Short mmCIF file of N, CA and C in Angstrom, two decimals:
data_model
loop_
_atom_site.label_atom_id
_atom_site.label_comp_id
_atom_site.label_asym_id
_atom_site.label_seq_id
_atom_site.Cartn_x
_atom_site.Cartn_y
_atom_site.Cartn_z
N UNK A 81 8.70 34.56 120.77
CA UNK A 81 8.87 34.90 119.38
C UNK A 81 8.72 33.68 118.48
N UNK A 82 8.82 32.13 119.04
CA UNK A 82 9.27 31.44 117.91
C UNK A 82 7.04 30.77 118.07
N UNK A 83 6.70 31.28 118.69
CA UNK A 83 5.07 31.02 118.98
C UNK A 83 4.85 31.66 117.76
N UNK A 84 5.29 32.75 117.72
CA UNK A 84 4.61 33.99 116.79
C UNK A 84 5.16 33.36 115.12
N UNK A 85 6.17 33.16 115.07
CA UNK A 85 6.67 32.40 113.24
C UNK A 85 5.88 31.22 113.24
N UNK A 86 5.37 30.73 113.96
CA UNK A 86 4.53 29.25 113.84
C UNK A 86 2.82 29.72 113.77
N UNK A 87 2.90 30.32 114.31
CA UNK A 87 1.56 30.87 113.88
C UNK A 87 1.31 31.43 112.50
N UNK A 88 2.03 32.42 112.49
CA UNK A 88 1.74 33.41 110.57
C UNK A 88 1.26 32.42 110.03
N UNK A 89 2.45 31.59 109.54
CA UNK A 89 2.60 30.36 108.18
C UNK A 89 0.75 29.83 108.43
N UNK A 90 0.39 29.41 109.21
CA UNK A 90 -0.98 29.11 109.63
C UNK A 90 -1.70 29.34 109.46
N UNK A 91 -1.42 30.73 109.40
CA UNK A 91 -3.11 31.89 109.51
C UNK A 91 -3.20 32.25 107.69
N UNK A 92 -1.93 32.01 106.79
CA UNK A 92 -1.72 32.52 105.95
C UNK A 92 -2.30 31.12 104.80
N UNK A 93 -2.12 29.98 105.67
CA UNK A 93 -2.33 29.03 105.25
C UNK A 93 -4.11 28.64 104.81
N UNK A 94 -4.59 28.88 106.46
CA UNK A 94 -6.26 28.59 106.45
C UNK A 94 -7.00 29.57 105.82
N UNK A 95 -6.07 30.90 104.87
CA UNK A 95 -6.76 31.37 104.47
C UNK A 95 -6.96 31.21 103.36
N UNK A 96 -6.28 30.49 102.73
CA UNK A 96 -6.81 29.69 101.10
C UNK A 96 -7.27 28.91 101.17
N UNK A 97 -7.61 28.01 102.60
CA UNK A 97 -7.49 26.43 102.46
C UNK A 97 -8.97 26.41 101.60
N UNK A 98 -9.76 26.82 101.71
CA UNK A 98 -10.94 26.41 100.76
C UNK A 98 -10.92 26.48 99.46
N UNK A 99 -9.50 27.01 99.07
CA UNK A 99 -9.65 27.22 97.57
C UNK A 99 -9.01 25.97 96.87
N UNK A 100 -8.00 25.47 97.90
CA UNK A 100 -7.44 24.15 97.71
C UNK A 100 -8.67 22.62 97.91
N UNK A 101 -9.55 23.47 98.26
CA UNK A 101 -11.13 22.26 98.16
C UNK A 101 -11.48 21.94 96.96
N UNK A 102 -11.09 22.78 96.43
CA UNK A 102 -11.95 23.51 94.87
C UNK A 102 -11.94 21.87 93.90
N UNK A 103 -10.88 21.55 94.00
CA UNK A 103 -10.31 19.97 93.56
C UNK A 103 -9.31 21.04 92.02
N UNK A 104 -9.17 21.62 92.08
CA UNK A 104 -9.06 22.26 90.81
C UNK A 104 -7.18 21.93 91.24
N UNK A 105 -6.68 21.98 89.90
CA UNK A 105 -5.16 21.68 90.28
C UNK A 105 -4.18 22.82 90.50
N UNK A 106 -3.11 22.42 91.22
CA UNK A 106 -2.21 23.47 91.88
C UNK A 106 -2.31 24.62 91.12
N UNK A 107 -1.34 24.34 90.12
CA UNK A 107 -0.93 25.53 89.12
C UNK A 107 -2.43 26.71 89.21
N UNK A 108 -3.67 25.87 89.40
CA UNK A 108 -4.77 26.78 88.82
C UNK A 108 -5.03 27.65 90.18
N UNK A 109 -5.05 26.58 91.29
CA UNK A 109 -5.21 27.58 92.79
C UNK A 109 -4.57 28.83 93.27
N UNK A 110 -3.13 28.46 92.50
CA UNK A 110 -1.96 29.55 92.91
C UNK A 110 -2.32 30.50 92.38
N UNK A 111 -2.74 30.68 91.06
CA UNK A 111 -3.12 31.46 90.27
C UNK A 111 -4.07 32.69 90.65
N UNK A 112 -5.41 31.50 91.48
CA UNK A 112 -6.42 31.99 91.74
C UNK A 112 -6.30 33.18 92.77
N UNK A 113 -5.50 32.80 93.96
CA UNK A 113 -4.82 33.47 94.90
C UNK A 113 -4.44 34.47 94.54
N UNK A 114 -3.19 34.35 93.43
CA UNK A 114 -2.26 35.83 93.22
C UNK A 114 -3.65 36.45 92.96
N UNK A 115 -4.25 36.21 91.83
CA UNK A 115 -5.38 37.17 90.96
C UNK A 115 -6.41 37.94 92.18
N UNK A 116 -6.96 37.29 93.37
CA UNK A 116 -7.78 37.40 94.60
C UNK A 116 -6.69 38.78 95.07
N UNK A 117 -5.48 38.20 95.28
CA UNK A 117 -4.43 39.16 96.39
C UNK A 117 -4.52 40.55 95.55
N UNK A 118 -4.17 40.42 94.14
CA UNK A 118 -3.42 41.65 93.29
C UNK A 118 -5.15 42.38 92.92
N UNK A 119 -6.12 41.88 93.28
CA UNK A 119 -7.08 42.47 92.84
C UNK A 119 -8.23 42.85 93.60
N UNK A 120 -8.17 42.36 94.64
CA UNK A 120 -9.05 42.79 96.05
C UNK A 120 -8.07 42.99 97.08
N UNK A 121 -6.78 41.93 97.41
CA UNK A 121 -6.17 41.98 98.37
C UNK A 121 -6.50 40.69 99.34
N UNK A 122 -6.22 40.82 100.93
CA UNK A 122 -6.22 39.64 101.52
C UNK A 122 -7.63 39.44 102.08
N UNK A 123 -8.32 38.32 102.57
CA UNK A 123 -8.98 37.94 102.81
C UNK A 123 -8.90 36.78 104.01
N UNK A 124 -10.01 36.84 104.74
CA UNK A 124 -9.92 35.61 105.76
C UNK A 124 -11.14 35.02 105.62
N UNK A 125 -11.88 34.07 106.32
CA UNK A 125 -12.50 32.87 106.32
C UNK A 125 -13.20 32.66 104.65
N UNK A 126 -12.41 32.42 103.76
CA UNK A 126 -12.64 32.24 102.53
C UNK A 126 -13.68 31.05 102.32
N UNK A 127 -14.37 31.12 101.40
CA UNK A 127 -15.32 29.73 101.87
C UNK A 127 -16.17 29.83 99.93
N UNK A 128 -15.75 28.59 99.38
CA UNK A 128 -16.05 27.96 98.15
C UNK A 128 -17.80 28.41 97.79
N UNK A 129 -18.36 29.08 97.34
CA UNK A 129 -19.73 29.15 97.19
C UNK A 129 -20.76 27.81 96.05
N UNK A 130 -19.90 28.09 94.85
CA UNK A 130 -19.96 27.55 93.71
C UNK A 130 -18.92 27.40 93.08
N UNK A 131 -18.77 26.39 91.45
CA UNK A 131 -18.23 26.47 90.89
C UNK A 131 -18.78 26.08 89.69
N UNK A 132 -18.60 26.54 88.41
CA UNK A 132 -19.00 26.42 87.07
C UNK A 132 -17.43 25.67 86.57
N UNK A 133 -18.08 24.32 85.37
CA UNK A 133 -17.28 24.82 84.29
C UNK A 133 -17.92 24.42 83.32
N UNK A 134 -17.24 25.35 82.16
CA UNK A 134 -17.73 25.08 80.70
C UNK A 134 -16.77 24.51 79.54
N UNK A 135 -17.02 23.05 79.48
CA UNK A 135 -16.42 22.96 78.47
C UNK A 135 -16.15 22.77 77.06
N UNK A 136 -14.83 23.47 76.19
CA UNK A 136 -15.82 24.02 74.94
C UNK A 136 -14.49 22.67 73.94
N UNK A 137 -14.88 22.30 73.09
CA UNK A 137 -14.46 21.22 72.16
C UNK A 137 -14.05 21.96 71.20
N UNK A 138 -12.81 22.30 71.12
CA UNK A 138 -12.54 23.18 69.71
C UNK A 138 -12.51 21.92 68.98
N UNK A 139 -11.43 20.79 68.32
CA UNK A 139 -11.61 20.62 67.14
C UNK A 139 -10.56 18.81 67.86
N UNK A 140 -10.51 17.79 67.21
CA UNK A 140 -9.35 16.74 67.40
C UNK A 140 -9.09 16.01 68.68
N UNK A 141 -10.04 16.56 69.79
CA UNK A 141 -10.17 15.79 70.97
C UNK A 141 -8.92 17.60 72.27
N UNK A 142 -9.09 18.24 71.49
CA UNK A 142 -8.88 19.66 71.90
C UNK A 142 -10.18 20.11 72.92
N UNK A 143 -9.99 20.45 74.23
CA UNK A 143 -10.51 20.92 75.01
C UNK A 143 -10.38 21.99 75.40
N UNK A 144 -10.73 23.19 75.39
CA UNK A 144 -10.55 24.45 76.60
C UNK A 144 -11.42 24.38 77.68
N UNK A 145 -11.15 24.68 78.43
CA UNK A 145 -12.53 25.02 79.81
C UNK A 145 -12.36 26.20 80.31
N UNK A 146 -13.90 27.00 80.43
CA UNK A 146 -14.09 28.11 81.38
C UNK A 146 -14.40 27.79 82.80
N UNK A 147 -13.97 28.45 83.58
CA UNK A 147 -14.25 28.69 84.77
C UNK A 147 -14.74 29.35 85.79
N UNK A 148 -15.78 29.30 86.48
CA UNK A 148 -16.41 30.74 87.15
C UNK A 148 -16.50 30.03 88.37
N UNK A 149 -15.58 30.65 89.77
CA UNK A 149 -15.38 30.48 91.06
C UNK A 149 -16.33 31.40 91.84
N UNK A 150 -17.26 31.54 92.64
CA UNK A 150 -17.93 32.28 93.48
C UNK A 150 -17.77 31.89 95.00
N UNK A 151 -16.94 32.84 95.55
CA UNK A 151 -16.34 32.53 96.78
C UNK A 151 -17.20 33.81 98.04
N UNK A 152 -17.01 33.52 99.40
CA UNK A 152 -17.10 34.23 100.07
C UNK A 152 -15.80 34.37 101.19
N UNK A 153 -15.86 36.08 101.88
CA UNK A 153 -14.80 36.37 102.59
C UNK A 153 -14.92 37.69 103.51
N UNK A 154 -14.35 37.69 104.38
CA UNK A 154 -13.92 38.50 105.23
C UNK A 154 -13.05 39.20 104.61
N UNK A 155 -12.95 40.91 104.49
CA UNK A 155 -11.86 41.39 104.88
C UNK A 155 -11.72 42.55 105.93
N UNK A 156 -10.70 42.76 106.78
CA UNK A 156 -10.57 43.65 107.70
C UNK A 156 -10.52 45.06 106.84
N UNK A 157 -11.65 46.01 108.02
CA UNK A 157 -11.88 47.27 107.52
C UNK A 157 -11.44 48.39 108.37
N UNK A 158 -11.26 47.92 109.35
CA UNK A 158 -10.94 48.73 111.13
C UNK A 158 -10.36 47.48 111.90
N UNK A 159 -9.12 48.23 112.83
CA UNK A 159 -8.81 47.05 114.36
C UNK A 159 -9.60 45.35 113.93
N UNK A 160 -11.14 45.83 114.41
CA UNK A 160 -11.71 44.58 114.74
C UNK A 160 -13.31 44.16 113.75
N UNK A 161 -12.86 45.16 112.99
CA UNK A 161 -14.30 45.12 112.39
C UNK A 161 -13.92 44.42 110.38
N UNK A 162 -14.55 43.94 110.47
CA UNK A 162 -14.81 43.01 108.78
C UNK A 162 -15.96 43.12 108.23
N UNK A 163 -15.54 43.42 106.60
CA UNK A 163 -16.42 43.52 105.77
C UNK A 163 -16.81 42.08 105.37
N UNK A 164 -17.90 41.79 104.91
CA UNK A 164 -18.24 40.71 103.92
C UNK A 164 -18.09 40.78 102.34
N UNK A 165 -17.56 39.95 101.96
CA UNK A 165 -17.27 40.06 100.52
C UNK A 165 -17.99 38.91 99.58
N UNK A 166 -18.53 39.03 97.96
CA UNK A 166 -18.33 37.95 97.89
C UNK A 166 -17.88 38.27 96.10
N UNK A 167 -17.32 37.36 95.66
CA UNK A 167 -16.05 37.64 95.16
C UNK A 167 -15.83 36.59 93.82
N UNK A 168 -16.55 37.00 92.85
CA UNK A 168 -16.78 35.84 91.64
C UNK A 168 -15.40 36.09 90.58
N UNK A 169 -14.59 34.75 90.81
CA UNK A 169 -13.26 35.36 89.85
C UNK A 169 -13.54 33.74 88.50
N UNK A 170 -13.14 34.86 87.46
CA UNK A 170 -13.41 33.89 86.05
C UNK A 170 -12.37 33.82 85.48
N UNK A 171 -11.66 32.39 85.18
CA UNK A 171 -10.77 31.83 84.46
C UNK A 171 -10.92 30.62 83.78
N UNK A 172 -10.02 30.57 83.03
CA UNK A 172 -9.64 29.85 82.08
C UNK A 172 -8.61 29.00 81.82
N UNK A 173 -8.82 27.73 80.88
CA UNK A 173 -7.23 26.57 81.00
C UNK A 173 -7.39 26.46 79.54
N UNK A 174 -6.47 26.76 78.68
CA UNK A 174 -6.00 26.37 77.30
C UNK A 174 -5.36 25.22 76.97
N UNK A 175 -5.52 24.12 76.38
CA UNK A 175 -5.27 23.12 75.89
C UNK A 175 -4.00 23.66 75.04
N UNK A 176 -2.64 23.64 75.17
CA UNK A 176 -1.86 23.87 75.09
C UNK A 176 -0.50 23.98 75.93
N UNK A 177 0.62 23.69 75.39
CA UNK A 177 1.79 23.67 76.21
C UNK A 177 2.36 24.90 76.91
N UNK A 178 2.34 24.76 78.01
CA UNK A 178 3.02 26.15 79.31
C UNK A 178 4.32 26.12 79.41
N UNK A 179 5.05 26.91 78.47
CA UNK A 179 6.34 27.07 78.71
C UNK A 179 7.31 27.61 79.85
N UNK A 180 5.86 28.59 80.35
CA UNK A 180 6.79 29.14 81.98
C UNK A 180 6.99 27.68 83.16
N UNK A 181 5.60 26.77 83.50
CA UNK A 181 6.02 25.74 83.76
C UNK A 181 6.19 24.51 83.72
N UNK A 182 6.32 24.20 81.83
CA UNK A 182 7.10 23.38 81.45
C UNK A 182 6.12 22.28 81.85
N UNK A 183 4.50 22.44 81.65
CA UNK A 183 3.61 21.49 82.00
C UNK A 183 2.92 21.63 80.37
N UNK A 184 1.82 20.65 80.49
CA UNK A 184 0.82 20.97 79.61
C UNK A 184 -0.52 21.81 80.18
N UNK A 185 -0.83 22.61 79.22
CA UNK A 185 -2.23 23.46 79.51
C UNK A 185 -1.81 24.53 80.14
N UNK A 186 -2.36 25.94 80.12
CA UNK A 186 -2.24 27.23 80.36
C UNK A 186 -3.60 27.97 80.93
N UNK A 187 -3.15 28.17 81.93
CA UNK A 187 -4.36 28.94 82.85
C UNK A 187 -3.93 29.93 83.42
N UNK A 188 -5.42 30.80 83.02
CA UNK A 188 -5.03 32.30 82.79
C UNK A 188 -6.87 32.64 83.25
N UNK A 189 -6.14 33.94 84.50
CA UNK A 189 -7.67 34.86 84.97
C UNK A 189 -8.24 35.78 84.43
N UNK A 190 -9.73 35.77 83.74
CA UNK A 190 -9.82 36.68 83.05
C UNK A 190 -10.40 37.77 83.64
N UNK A 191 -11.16 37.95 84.98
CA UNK A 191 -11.50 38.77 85.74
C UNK A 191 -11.91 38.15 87.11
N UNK A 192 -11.92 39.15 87.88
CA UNK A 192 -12.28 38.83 89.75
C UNK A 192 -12.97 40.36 90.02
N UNK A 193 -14.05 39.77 90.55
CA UNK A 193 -14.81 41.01 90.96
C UNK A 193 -15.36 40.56 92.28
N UNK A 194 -15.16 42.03 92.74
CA UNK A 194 -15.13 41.51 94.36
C UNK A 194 -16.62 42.62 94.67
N UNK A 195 -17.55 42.18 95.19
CA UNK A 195 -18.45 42.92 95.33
C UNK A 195 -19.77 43.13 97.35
N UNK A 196 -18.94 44.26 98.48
CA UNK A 196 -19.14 44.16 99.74
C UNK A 196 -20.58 43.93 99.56
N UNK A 197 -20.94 42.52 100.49
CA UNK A 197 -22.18 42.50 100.68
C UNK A 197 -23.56 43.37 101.63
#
């Protein structure tokens, strides 16, 4: 049994690990995840395709940036059988103060579309 709790954490782990490649910062990865989980669900061998960003100069040395992630993935469809996915999620970071965590800048997903290859 204690094989089996050492394993999960693992499997649960290598399945973001490419998103943590991204270089993109915590707050934004976690994000990326929930938005992936609550909107396709889970995924395995996740793997970085591309990444865009755009950044736009509002006004005083004020930055926003867009973001467009194009990822690929596995998800289980049967026992042993997996679909291919690939899975373009678009967000955003506001130059502004985050009061939930008390950081600077606010990042927020504006869509994830998951589309079986």
């Amino acid at each position: 049994m204690k094989k089996l709790l050492v394993v999960i954490p693992f499997i649960a782990f290598s399945t973001f690990a490419s998103l943590t490649s991204t270089g993109y910062e915590a707050r934004h990865v976690e994000l990326l995840k929930t938005a992936l989980d609550n909107s396709c669900g889970s995924f395995r061998n996740l793997e970085v395709l591309s990444k865009d960003e755009e950044i736009i100069r509002v006004d005083q040395g004020i930055r926003d940036v867009k973001y467009t992630t194009v990822l690929t993935g596995e998800q289980r469809m049967d026992q042993n059988i997996f679909d291919t996915y690939e899975i373009v999620i678009k967000s955003e970071y506001s130059d502004m103060y985050d009061h939930v965590n008390k950081d600077w800048g606010v990042y927020s997903v504006t869509s994830v579309n998951c589309v079986m290859k």
